[in-house]
Amino acid sequence: MRYELYYWPGLPGRGEFVRLALAEAGADWVDIGNDGDAGGVDAVEKGLEDDDRPSFAPPYLRAGTVTVGQVAAILQFLGPRLGLVAKDEADALWTHQLQLTIADLVAESHDVHHPVGIGAYYEDQKAEARRRAKEFREERIPKFLGYFERVLAKNPHGPQHLVGARLSYADLSLFQVVDGLRYAFPKTMQALAPKIPHVLALAEAVAARPNIKAYLDSERRLPYDESGIFRHYPELED
Amino acid sequence: MRYELYYWPGLPGRGEFVRLALAEAGADWVDIGNDGDAGGVDAVEKGLEDDDRPSFAPPYLRAGTVTVGQVAAILQFLGPRLGLVAKDEADALWTHQLQLTIADLVAESHDVHHPVGIGAYYEDQKAEARRRAKEFREERIPKFLGYFERVLAKNPHGPQHLVGARLSYADLSLFQVVDGLRYAFPKTMQALAPKIPHVLALAEAVAARPNIKAYLDSERRLPYDESGIFRHYPELED
């Protein structure tokens, strides 16, 4: 099966949570938005317009006759196909619930630099972003990552994984959000480190997995910059 | 099967999406947060603390030995059990994708009155809320509801339902978000009405279903007020 990922070109963004799952599994996949020969951004936009079951926004994934949008739904679809989720129904549901909570953190990570206008420029809402960033750094990041620390500590199979004794797509996504937050809020994350040892150990273990390491070292892994979800504006950490 | 809904008392909030599914199906359910005899808010908070698989926030649902949090995951769990989702796998996935997009709209509906501080008072961010509300009214509501209008128009089985020819939990949730937005932004919704006839017809049809009508007329249906997701602040619509 060849998987086609449709996402905006040039940034990790929400597409990255899907890329990591495909990379870990060694899947055959095309990054349509970043591959002009495969259609590039025009193909991404065309799908949003023309699909019988259009997604509200990228990313969306095509796999044979199936098209699915929304990161958490894409990962739920890919999970069993790529061996990245437990077969047990309750475990799979719990994995999905955790993924949805990661999605909430990702949304807040974006909104911190766009508090009063999703479609407006950051430069036009810097004062408001500063105010929201203070709460995000002091309340929201500790609350979310403290939650995942607690989930890891409560896992009866040990704190190496969020669910059970094996890697799941939620582990990969937790790595990505930690990685992105470290880029965006390095001082905050450093100060928080002693309180989230399991979360950081998981992120480190994911980064060291052979397929993930090869992916992170490859050209397919795009750098963060100030056009995506995770942005480093030093003034938001002062 | 007796279902237990754990959610904050006194408001429709995110719990309402679950209540509507349980009500439509005529399920046996307890609204724990609003039922002091069943444990009330203390029981809701206790579960967040003590569960082996704790939710990040309410609502969460208990069904026998299963506990599941996150509205979209709860509805995905309930869907097949309550006959509120198609058996076909692709249709069920599409229903879930739509539910996740409704969840995004719900989150933005909340953030409009809390743009710079999720934990701060509205009164302390009125100017910022006004700015965000302008975009929400002029760009985001039309974009989201225009999307669902398009999804309904594209349904090969007709625009009566979001997916296929039968009611799903996503239809119930679309009713709720339309109902909430009408409360919060009545003028905006009235002006938008000519552009979203299928969405409004669906909302009307849902409200007229016997079980839903009986629920909406009952004491279990809680009124909107200025403590929930959908709040009517007239100054945000000027």
Short mmCIF file of C-alpha atoms in Angstrom, two decimals:
data_model
loop_
_atom_site.label_atom_id
_atom_site.label_comp_id
_atom_site.label_asym_id
_atom_site.label_seq_id
_atom_site.Cartn_x
_atom_site.Cartn_y
_atom_site.Cartn_z
CA MET A 1 0.00 0.00 0.00
CA ARG A 2 1.30 3.42 -0.96
CA TYR A 3 0.13 6.19 1.37
CA GLU A 4 -0.29 9.73 0.13
CA LEU A 5 -0.03 12.52 2.69
CA TYR A 6 -1.66 15.80 1.66
CA TYR A 7 -0.38 18.74 3.67
CA TRP A 8 0.94 22.27 3.19
CA PRO A 9 4.54 22.28 1.94
CA GLY A 10 7.59 23.57 3.74
CA LEU A 11 6.70 23.07 7.39
CA PRO A 12 6.34 20.19 9.87
CA GLY A 13 2.97 21.43 11.17
CA ARG A 14 0.19 18.97 11.85
CA GLY A 15 1.41 16.78 9.01
CA GLU A 16 4.39 15.80 11.11
CA PHE A 17 2.34 13.58 13.42
CA VAL A 18 1.38 11.51 10.38
CA ARG A 19 4.89 11.56 8.88
CA LEU A 20 6.37 10.12 12.08
CA ALA A 21 3.94 7.20 12.04
CA LEU A 22 4.68 6.44 8.39
CA ALA A 23 8.44 6.78 8.99
CA GLU A 24 8.47 4.53 12.07
CA ALA A 25 6.62 1.81 10.19
CA GLY A 26 8.87 2.06 7.15
CA ALA A 27 5.76 2.60 5.04
CA ASP A 28 5.78 3.52 1.36
CA TRP A 29 4.56 7.11 1.37
CA VAL A 30 4.53 10.26 -0.70
CA ASP A 31 4.51 13.73 0.82
CA ILE A 32 2.30 15.27 -1.86
CA GLY A 33 2.54 18.90 -0.74
CA ASN A 34 6.33 18.80 -0.75
CA ASP A 35 6.63 16.83 -3.99
CA GLY A 36 5.94 18.97 -7.04
CA ASP A 37 6.07 15.91 -9.31
CA ALA A 38 3.30 14.33 -7.25
CA GLY A 39 1.10 17.42 -7.53
CA GLY A 40 2.45 19.70 -4.80
CA VAL A 41 0.28 22.27 -3.11
CA ASP A 42 -2.14 22.40 -6.05
CA ALA A 43 -3.05 18.78 -5.46
CA VAL A 44 -3.56 19.49 -1.74
CA GLU A 45 -5.97 22.33 -2.54
CA LYS A 46 -7.72 20.41 -5.28
CA GLY A 47 -8.58 17.59 -2.86
CA LEU A 48 -10.07 20.06 -0.39
CA GLU A 49 -12.32 21.37 -3.15
CA ASP A 50 -13.19 18.32 -5.16
CA ASP A 51 -13.29 15.32 -2.85
CA ASP A 52 -16.65 13.65 -2.35
CA ARG A 53 -15.83 13.66 1.34
CA PRO A 54 -13.67 16.75 1.65
CA SER A 55 -11.57 17.52 4.69
CA PHE A 56 -12.01 20.88 6.41
CA ALA A 57 -8.24 21.41 6.31
CA PRO A 58 -5.03 19.46 5.65
CA PRO A 59 -3.55 17.10 6.55
CA TYR A 60 -5.50 14.35 4.93
CA LEU A 61 -4.34 10.95 3.80
CA ARG A 62 -5.21 8.78 0.84
CA ALA A 63 -4.82 5.01 1.08
CA GLY A 64 -6.29 3.20 -1.90
CA THR A 65 -9.95 4.19 -2.06
CA VAL A 66 -10.01 5.69 1.45
CA THR A 67 -9.42 9.37 2.15
CA VAL A 68 -9.31 10.49 5.77
CA GLY A 69 -8.65 13.86 7.39
CA GLN A 70 -8.04 15.09 10.95
CA VAL A 71 -4.73 13.98 12.46
CA ALA A 72 -6.25 11.84 15.21
CA ALA A 73 -8.55 10.07 12.73
CA ILE A 74 -5.67 9.52 10.30
CA LEU A 75 -3.59 7.94 13.05
CA GLN A 76 -6.49 5.84 14.23
CA PHE A 77 -6.86 4.59 10.66
CA LEU A 78 -3.14 3.95 10.24
CA GLY A 79 -2.59 2.44 13.69
CA PRO A 80 -3.63 -1.16 13.02
CA ARG A 81 -2.31 -1.05 9.44
CA LEU A 82 1.16 0.03 10.55
CA GLY A 83 1.29 -1.96 13.79
CA LEU A 84 1.24 1.20 15.86
CA VAL A 85 -1.67 0.47 18.17
CA ALA A 86 -2.77 -2.40 20.40
CA LYS A 87 -5.24 -4.93 19.01
CA ASP A 88 -7.23 -4.85 22.25
CA GLU A 89 -10.25 -2.56 21.77
CA ALA A 90 -10.03 -0.82 25.14
CA ASP A 91 -6.31 -0.17 24.68
CA ALA A 92 -6.90 1.21 21.17
CA LEU A 93 -9.63 3.53 22.47
CA TRP A 94 -7.35 4.75 25.28
CA THR A 95 -4.58 5.40 22.74
CA HIS A 96 -7.01 7.46 20.69
CA GLN A 97 -8.18 9.41 23.75
CA LEU A 98 -4.57 10.31 24.52
CA GLN A 99 -4.03 11.36 20.91
CA LEU A 100 -7.03 13.68 21.14
CA THR A 101 -5.54 15.25 24.27
CA ILE A 102 -2.25 15.73 22.41
CA ALA A 103 -4.30 17.40 19.65
CA ASP A 104 -5.72 19.82 22.23
CA LEU A 105 -2.20 20.72 23.35
CA VAL A 106 -1.14 21.19 19.72
CA ALA A 107 -4.07 23.55 19.11
CA GLU A 108 -3.15 25.60 22.17
CA SER A 109 0.50 25.63 21.05
CA HIS A 110 -0.67 27.29 17.85
CA ASP A 111 -3.14 29.69 19.43
CA VAL A 112 -0.50 31.10 21.75
CA HIS A 113 0.90 33.16 18.88
CA HIS A 114 -2.52 33.81 17.33
CA PRO A 115 -4.78 34.61 20.28
CA VAL A 116 -7.10 37.18 18.71
CA GLY A 117 -6.94 36.30 15.01
CA ILE A 118 -6.24 32.88 13.54
CA GLY A 119 -6.03 34.42 10.09
CA ALA A 120 -4.18 37.57 11.16
CA TYR A 121 -0.42 38.09 11.42
CA TYR A 122 1.46 37.46 14.63
CA GLU A 123 2.94 40.93 14.29
CA ASP A 124 -0.55 42.39 14.67
CA GLN A 125 -1.23 40.61 17.96
CA LYS A 126 2.11 40.57 19.76
CA ALA A 127 0.85 42.17 22.97
CA GLU A 128 -2.04 39.72 23.20
CA ALA A 129 0.26 36.80 22.38
CA ARG A 130 2.54 37.82 25.22
CA ARG A 131 -0.32 37.69 27.64
CA ARG A 132 -1.55 34.35 26.41
CA ALA A 133 2.01 32.96 26.36
CA LYS A 134 2.40 33.69 30.05
CA GLU A 135 -0.55 31.46 30.87
CA PHE A 136 0.54 28.86 28.35
CA ARG A 137 4.02 28.64 29.85
CA GLU A 138 3.00 28.81 33.49
CA GLU A 139 -0.27 26.89 33.49
CA ARG A 140 -1.06 25.00 30.34
CA ILE A 141 2.25 23.33 29.39
CA PRO A 142 2.79 22.11 32.99
CA LYS A 143 -0.81 20.90 33.16
CA PHE A 144 -0.70 18.98 29.87
CA LEU A 145 2.79 17.50 30.24
CA GLY A 146 2.14 16.80 33.93
CA TYR A 147 -0.90 14.85 32.80
CA PHE A 148 1.11 12.71 30.39
CA GLU A 149 3.75 12.19 33.11
CA ARG A 150 1.00 10.85 35.34
CA VAL A 151 -0.36 8.61 32.58
CA LEU A 152 3.12 7.16 32.05
CA ALA A 153 3.63 6.65 35.79
CA LYS A 154 0.28 4.85 36.02
CA ASN A 155 0.96 2.47 33.13
CA PRO A 156 1.13 -0.96 34.80
CA HIS A 157 3.54 -2.08 32.07
CA GLY A 158 5.99 0.67 33.00
CA PRO A 159 6.54 4.28 32.00
CA GLN A 160 8.27 3.51 28.69
CA HIS A 161 5.04 3.82 26.72
CA LEU A 162 1.74 5.61 27.11
CA VAL A 163 -0.28 2.44 26.52
CA GLY A 164 0.76 -1.09 27.41
CA ALA A 165 4.22 -2.46 26.74
CA ARG A 166 4.63 -1.43 23.10
CA LEU A 167 5.12 1.68 21.01
CA SER A 168 1.96 3.36 19.72
CA TYR A 169 1.27 6.33 17.48
CA ALA A 170 0.49 8.34 20.62
CA ASP A 171 4.09 7.86 21.82
CA LEU A 172 5.34 9.21 18.49
CA SER A 173 3.01 12.20 18.76
CA LEU A 174 4.07 12.90 22.35
CA PHE A 175 7.68 12.98 21.13
CA GLN A 176 6.70 15.49 18.45
CA VAL A 177 4.87 17.85 20.77
CA VAL A 178 7.75 17.76 23.26
CA ASP A 179 10.20 18.41 20.44
CA GLY A 180 8.12 21.31 19.15
CA LEU A 181 7.65 22.85 22.58
CA ARG A 182 11.39 22.60 23.22
CA TYR A 183 11.95 24.59 20.03
CA ALA A 184 9.29 27.18 20.87
CA PHE A 185 9.80 27.51 24.63
CA PRO A 186 13.31 26.21 25.45
CA LYS A 187 13.63 27.91 28.82
CA THR A 188 10.19 26.82 29.95
CA MET A 189 10.87 23.23 28.97
CA GLN A 190 14.26 23.22 30.68
CA ALA A 191 12.74 24.52 33.89
CA LEU A 192 9.98 21.92 33.70
CA ALA A 193 12.33 19.00 33.00
CA PRO A 194 12.71 17.75 36.61
CA LYS A 195 8.95 17.33 36.86
CA ILE A 196 8.44 15.28 33.69
CA PRO A 197 11.21 12.64 33.64
CA HIS A 198 9.06 9.92 32.08
CA VAL A 199 7.83 12.21 29.30
CA LEU A 200 11.36 13.28 28.44
CA ALA A 201 12.71 9.71 28.58
CA LEU A 202 9.95 8.63 26.20
CA ALA A 203 10.77 11.48 23.81
CA GLU A 204 14.44 10.49 23.89
CA ALA A 205 13.66 6.82 23.30
CA VAL A 206 11.43 7.67 20.32
CA ALA A 207 14.13 9.88 18.77
CA ALA A 208 16.64 7.02 19.11
CA ARG A 209 14.51 4.41 17.32
CA PRO A 210 16.35 3.44 14.13
CA ASN A 211 13.60 4.38 11.67
CA ILE A 212 12.79 7.61 13.48
CA LYS A 213 16.45 8.55 13.75
CA ALA A 214 16.95 7.93 10.04
CA TYR A 215 13.88 10.02 9.29
CA LEU A 216 14.93 12.88 11.58
CA ASP A 217 18.34 12.92 9.85
CA SER A 218 16.78 12.90 6.38
CA GLU A 219 15.64 15.74 4.16
CA ARG A 220 12.04 14.71 4.67
CA ARG A 221 12.15 16.07 8.22
CA LEU A 222 11.47 19.77 7.79
CA PRO A 223 12.84 22.37 10.17
CA TYR A 224 10.59 24.39 12.46
CA ASP A 225 10.22 28.01 11.53
CA GLU A 226 7.95 30.95 12.28
CA SER A 227 5.18 29.82 9.94
CA GLY A 228 4.05 26.70 11.75
CA ILE A 229 2.50 25.53 14.99
CA PHE A 230 5.64 25.66 17.09
CA ARG A 231 7.30 29.06 16.76
CA HIS A 232 10.23 30.45 18.68
CA TYR A 233 9.52 34.07 19.49
CA PRO A 234 11.98 34.91 22.29
CA GLU A 235 9.73 37.73 23.49
CA LEU A 236 7.03 35.18 24.37
CA GLU A 237 9.29 33.52 26.92
CA ASP A 238 10.45 36.60 28.83
CA MET B 1 -26.14 -1.25 30.18
CA ARG B 2 -26.28 1.82 32.42
CA TYR B 3 -24.08 4.67 31.21
CA GLU B 4 -22.57 7.15 33.62
CA LEU B 5 -21.71 10.59 32.28
CA TYR B 6 -19.14 12.51 34.32
CA TYR B 7 -19.21 16.24 33.64
CA TRP B 8 -19.33 19.55 35.50
CA PRO B 9 -22.77 20.33 36.88
CA GLY B 10 -25.09 23.14 35.87
CA LEU B 11 -24.19 23.74 32.24
CA PRO B 12 -24.65 22.04 28.86
CA GLY B 13 -20.98 22.45 27.88
CA ARG B 14 -19.14 19.63 26.17
CA GLY B 15 -21.22 17.10 28.09
CA GLU B 16 -24.21 18.04 25.97
CA PHE B 17 -22.87 16.26 22.89
CA VAL B 18 -22.87 13.03 24.88
CA ARG B 19 -26.25 13.69 26.53
CA LEU B 20 -27.91 14.12 23.12
CA ALA B 21 -26.63 10.75 21.92
CA LEU B 22 -27.81 9.00 25.08
CA ALA B 23 -31.19 10.78 24.90
CA GLU B 24 -31.78 9.99 21.22
CA ALA B 25 -31.06 6.31 21.82
CA GLY B 26 -33.30 6.16 24.88
CA ALA B 27 -30.34 4.81 26.84
CA ASP B 28 -30.29 4.25 30.58
CA TRP B 29 -27.93 6.95 31.82
CA VAL B 30 -26.98 8.92 34.91
CA ASP B 31 -25.69 12.48 34.78
CA ILE B 32 -23.29 12.09 37.69
CA GLY B 33 -22.21 15.74 37.98
CA ASN B 34 -25.82 16.92 38.21
CA ASP B 35 -26.97 14.14 40.52
CA GLY B 36 -25.80 14.63 44.08
CA ASP B 37 -27.10 11.20 45.07
CA ALA B 38 -24.89 9.64 42.38
CA GLY B 39 -21.80 11.46 43.62
CA GLY B 40 -22.10 14.89 42.03
CA VAL B 41 -19.11 17.03 41.27
CA ASP B 42 -17.00 15.24 43.89
CA ALA B 43 -17.31 12.02 41.93
CA VAL B 44 -16.35 13.82 38.72
CA GLU B 45 -13.19 15.19 40.33
CA LYS B 46 -12.37 11.92 42.04
CA GLY B 47 -12.33 10.07 38.72
CA LEU B 48 -9.95 12.62 37.22
CA GLU B 49 -7.59 12.01 40.12
CA ASP B 50 -7.90 8.32 40.83
CA ASP B 51 -8.69 6.52 37.59
CA ASP B 52 -6.05 4.15 36.29
CA ARG B 53 -6.59 5.78 32.92
CA PRO B 54 -7.55 9.32 33.90
CA SER B 55 -9.05 11.80 31.50
CA PHE B 56 -7.41 15.18 31.11
CA ALA B 57 -10.77 16.88 31.65
CA PRO B 58 -14.47 16.04 31.76
CA PRO B 59 -16.61 14.81 30.14
CA TYR B 60 -15.80 11.17 30.51
CA LEU B 61 -18.11 8.20 30.40
CA ARG B 62 -18.22 4.93 32.28
CA ALA B 63 -19.84 1.89 30.70
CA GLY B 64 -19.28 -1.28 32.68
CA THR B 65 -15.52 -1.70 32.96
CA VAL B 66 -14.71 0.87 30.27
CA THR B 67 -13.99 4.52 31.00
CA VAL B 68 -13.47 6.85 28.06
CA GLY B 69 -12.84 10.59 27.83
CA GLN B 70 -12.79 13.18 25.04
CA VAL B 71 -16.17 13.88 23.45
CA ALA B 72 -15.27 12.52 20.01
CA ALA B 73 -13.87 9.30 21.50
CA ILE B 74 -16.92 8.90 23.75
CA LEU B 75 -19.23 9.24 20.76
CA GLN B 76 -17.12 6.88 18.70
CA PHE B 77 -17.43 4.35 21.52
CA LEU B 78 -21.18 4.89 21.92
CA GLY B 79 -21.96 5.05 18.19
CA PRO B 80 -22.25 1.33 17.43
CA ARG B 81 -23.69 0.55 20.88
CA LEU B 82 -26.51 3.07 20.48
CA GLY B 83 -27.08 2.56 16.75
CA LEU B 84 -25.84 6.06 16.00
CA VAL B 85 -23.19 5.30 13.40
CA ALA B 86 -22.98 3.26 10.21
CA LYS B 87 -21.62 -0.27 10.39
CA ASP B 88 -19.51 0.30 7.28
CA GLU B 89 -15.93 1.08 8.37
CA ALA B 90 -15.33 3.91 5.90
CA ASP B 91 -18.64 5.56 6.81
CA ALA B 92 -17.85 5.28 10.52
CA LEU B 93 -14.42 6.83 9.98
CA TRP B 94 -15.96 9.69 7.99
CA THR B 95 -18.52 10.27 10.77
CA HIS B 96 -15.68 10.48 13.26
CA GLN B 97 -13.73 12.89 11.07
CA LEU B 98 -16.76 15.18 10.92
CA GLN B 99 -17.16 14.94 14.69
CA LEU B 100 -13.53 16.03 15.13
CA THR B 101 -14.19 19.04 12.91
CA ILE B 102 -17.24 19.90 15.02
CA ALA B 103 -14.94 19.63 18.05
CA ASP B 104 -12.63 22.20 16.46
CA LEU B 105 -15.55 24.57 15.99
CA VAL B 106 -16.63 24.01 19.59
CA ALA B 107 -13.12 24.84 20.83
CA GLU B 108 -13.09 28.06 18.81
CA SER B 109 -16.58 28.90 20.10
CA HIS B 110 -15.13 28.77 23.61
CA ASP B 111 -11.89 30.59 22.86
CA VAL B 112 -13.75 33.55 21.39
CA HIS B 113 -14.55 34.76 24.91
CA HIS B 114 -11.23 33.60 26.37
CA PRO B 115 -8.65 34.60 23.77
CA VAL B 116 -5.71 35.47 26.01
CA GLY B 117 -6.40 33.42 29.12
CA ILE B 118 -8.30 30.14 29.27
CA GLY B 119 -8.20 30.27 33.06
CA ALA B 120 -8.81 34.03 33.36
CA TYR B 121 -12.16 35.83 33.55
CA TYR B 122 -13.92 37.12 30.48
CA GLU B 123 -14.16 40.50 32.16
CA ASP B 124 -10.37 40.73 32.10
CA GLN B 125 -10.12 40.17 28.35
CA LYS B 126 -13.14 41.92 26.89
CA ALA B 127 -11.22 44.05 24.41
CA GLU B 128 -9.31 41.04 23.11
CA ALA B 129 -12.50 38.98 22.95
CA ARG B 130 -14.12 41.68 20.86
CA ARG B 131 -11.32 41.48 18.37
CA ARG B 132 -11.37 37.72 18.21
CA ALA B 133 -15.18 37.70 17.97
CA LYS B 134 -15.05 39.82 14.84
CA GLU B 135 -12.97 37.20 13.07
CA PHE B 136 -15.03 34.39 14.52
CA ARG B 137 -18.28 35.93 13.28
CA GLU B 138 -17.02 37.06 9.90
CA GLU B 139 -14.61 34.29 8.96
CA ARG B 140 -14.71 31.24 11.15
CA ILE B 141 -18.44 30.56 11.64
CA PRO B 142 -19.13 30.99 7.89
CA LYS B 143 -16.15 28.79 7.05
CA PHE B 144 -17.11 25.96 9.41
CA LEU B 145 -20.85 25.99 8.75
CA GLY B 146 -20.24 26.52 5.03
CA TYR B 147 -18.12 23.39 5.15
CA PHE B 148 -20.88 21.33 6.74
CA GLU B 149 -23.35 22.77 4.22
CA ARG B 150 -21.08 21.50 1.46
CA VAL B 151 -20.74 18.09 3.10
CA LEU B 152 -24.54 17.79 3.29
CA ALA B 153 -24.93 18.91 -0.33
CA LYS B 154 -22.39 16.29 -1.43
CA ASN B 155 -24.01 13.41 0.42
CA PRO B 156 -25.21 11.08 -2.37
CA HIS B 157 -28.05 9.92 -0.10
CA GLY B 158 -29.34 13.48 0.22
CA PRO B 159 -28.73 16.43 2.52
CA GLN B 160 -30.84 15.12 5.40
CA HIS B 161 -27.82 13.59 7.13
CA LEU B 162 -24.08 14.18 7.22
CA VAL B 163 -23.29 10.53 6.45
CA GLY B 164 -25.40 8.15 4.41
CA ALA B 165 -29.16 7.88 4.76
CA ARG B 166 -29.46 7.59 8.53
CA LEU B 167 -28.99 9.67 11.64
CA SER B 168 -25.55 9.58 13.26
CA TYR B 169 -24.06 11.11 16.38
CA ALA B 170 -22.43 13.74 14.15
CA ASP B 171 -25.90 14.97 13.10
CA LEU B 172 -26.84 15.36 16.77
CA SER B 173 -23.63 17.26 17.46
CA LEU B 174 -24.14 19.54 14.46
CA PHE B 175 -27.59 20.38 15.86
CA GLN B 176 -26.01 21.25 19.21
CA VAL B 177 -23.33 23.51 17.79
CA VAL B 178 -25.91 25.33 15.62
CA ASP B 179 -28.17 25.68 18.65
CA GLY B 180 -25.33 27.01 20.77
CA LEU B 181 -24.14 29.46 18.13
CA ARG B 182 -27.68 30.74 17.70
CA TYR B 183 -27.75 31.47 21.42
CA ALA B 184 -24.34 33.13 21.41
CA PHE B 185 -24.46 34.98 18.10
CA PRO B 186 -28.13 35.33 17.08
CA LYS B 187 -27.63 38.16 14.60
CA THR B 188 -24.70 36.46 12.93
CA MET B 189 -26.61 33.22 12.57
CA GLN B 190 -29.67 34.98 11.20
CA ALA B 191 -27.60 36.76 8.58
CA LEU B 192 -25.88 33.51 7.64
CA ALA B 193 -29.11 31.51 7.37
CA PRO B 194 -29.67 31.87 3.58
CA LYS B 195 -26.25 30.34 2.96
CA ILE B 196 -26.69 27.24 5.11
CA PRO B 197 -30.18 25.86 4.37
CA HIS B 198 -29.18 22.19 4.68
CA VAL B 199 -27.42 22.76 8.00
CA LEU B 200 -30.46 24.55 9.43
CA ALA B 201 -32.90 21.97 8.09
CA LEU B 202 -30.84 19.22 9.70
CA ALA B 203 -30.81 21.09 13.03
CA GLU B 204 -34.58 21.50 12.84
CA ALA B 205 -35.13 17.85 11.99
CA VAL B 206 -32.96 16.74 14.91
CA ALA B 207 -34.85 19.00 17.34
CA ALA B 208 -38.14 17.48 16.15
CA ARG B 209 -37.13 13.85 16.70
CA PRO B 210 -39.40 12.45 19.43
CA ASN B 211 -36.67 11.43 21.87
CA ILE B 212 -34.70 14.62 21.33
CA LYS B 213 -37.81 16.77 21.66
CA ALA B 214 -38.73 15.05 24.91
CA TYR B 215 -35.17 15.55 26.16
CA LEU B 216 -35.07 19.22 25.17
CA ASP B 217 -38.36 19.75 27.01
CA SER B 218 -37.14 17.95 30.11
CA GLU B 219 -35.26 19.22 33.16
CA ARG B 220 -32.19 17.29 32.06
CA ARG B 221 -31.61 19.82 29.28
CA LEU B 222 -29.73 22.64 30.99
CA PRO B 223 -30.01 26.23 29.82
CA TYR B 224 -27.06 28.06 28.29
CA ASP B 225 -25.53 30.73 30.46
CA GLU B 226 -22.38 32.79 30.70
CA SER B 227 -20.31 30.01 32.25
CA GLY B 228 -20.18 27.59 29.35
CA ILE B 229 -18.89 27.24 25.81
CA PHE B 230 -21.66 29.20 24.13
CA ARG B 231 -22.11 32.58 25.80
CA HIS B 232 -24.23 35.46 24.72
CA TYR B 233 -22.31 38.68 25.25
CA PRO B 234 -24.15 41.26 23.12
CA GLU B 235 -20.99 43.39 22.88
CA LEU B 236 -19.27 40.59 20.96
CA GLU B 237 -21.78 40.86 18.16
CA ASP B 238 -21.72 44.61 17.57
#
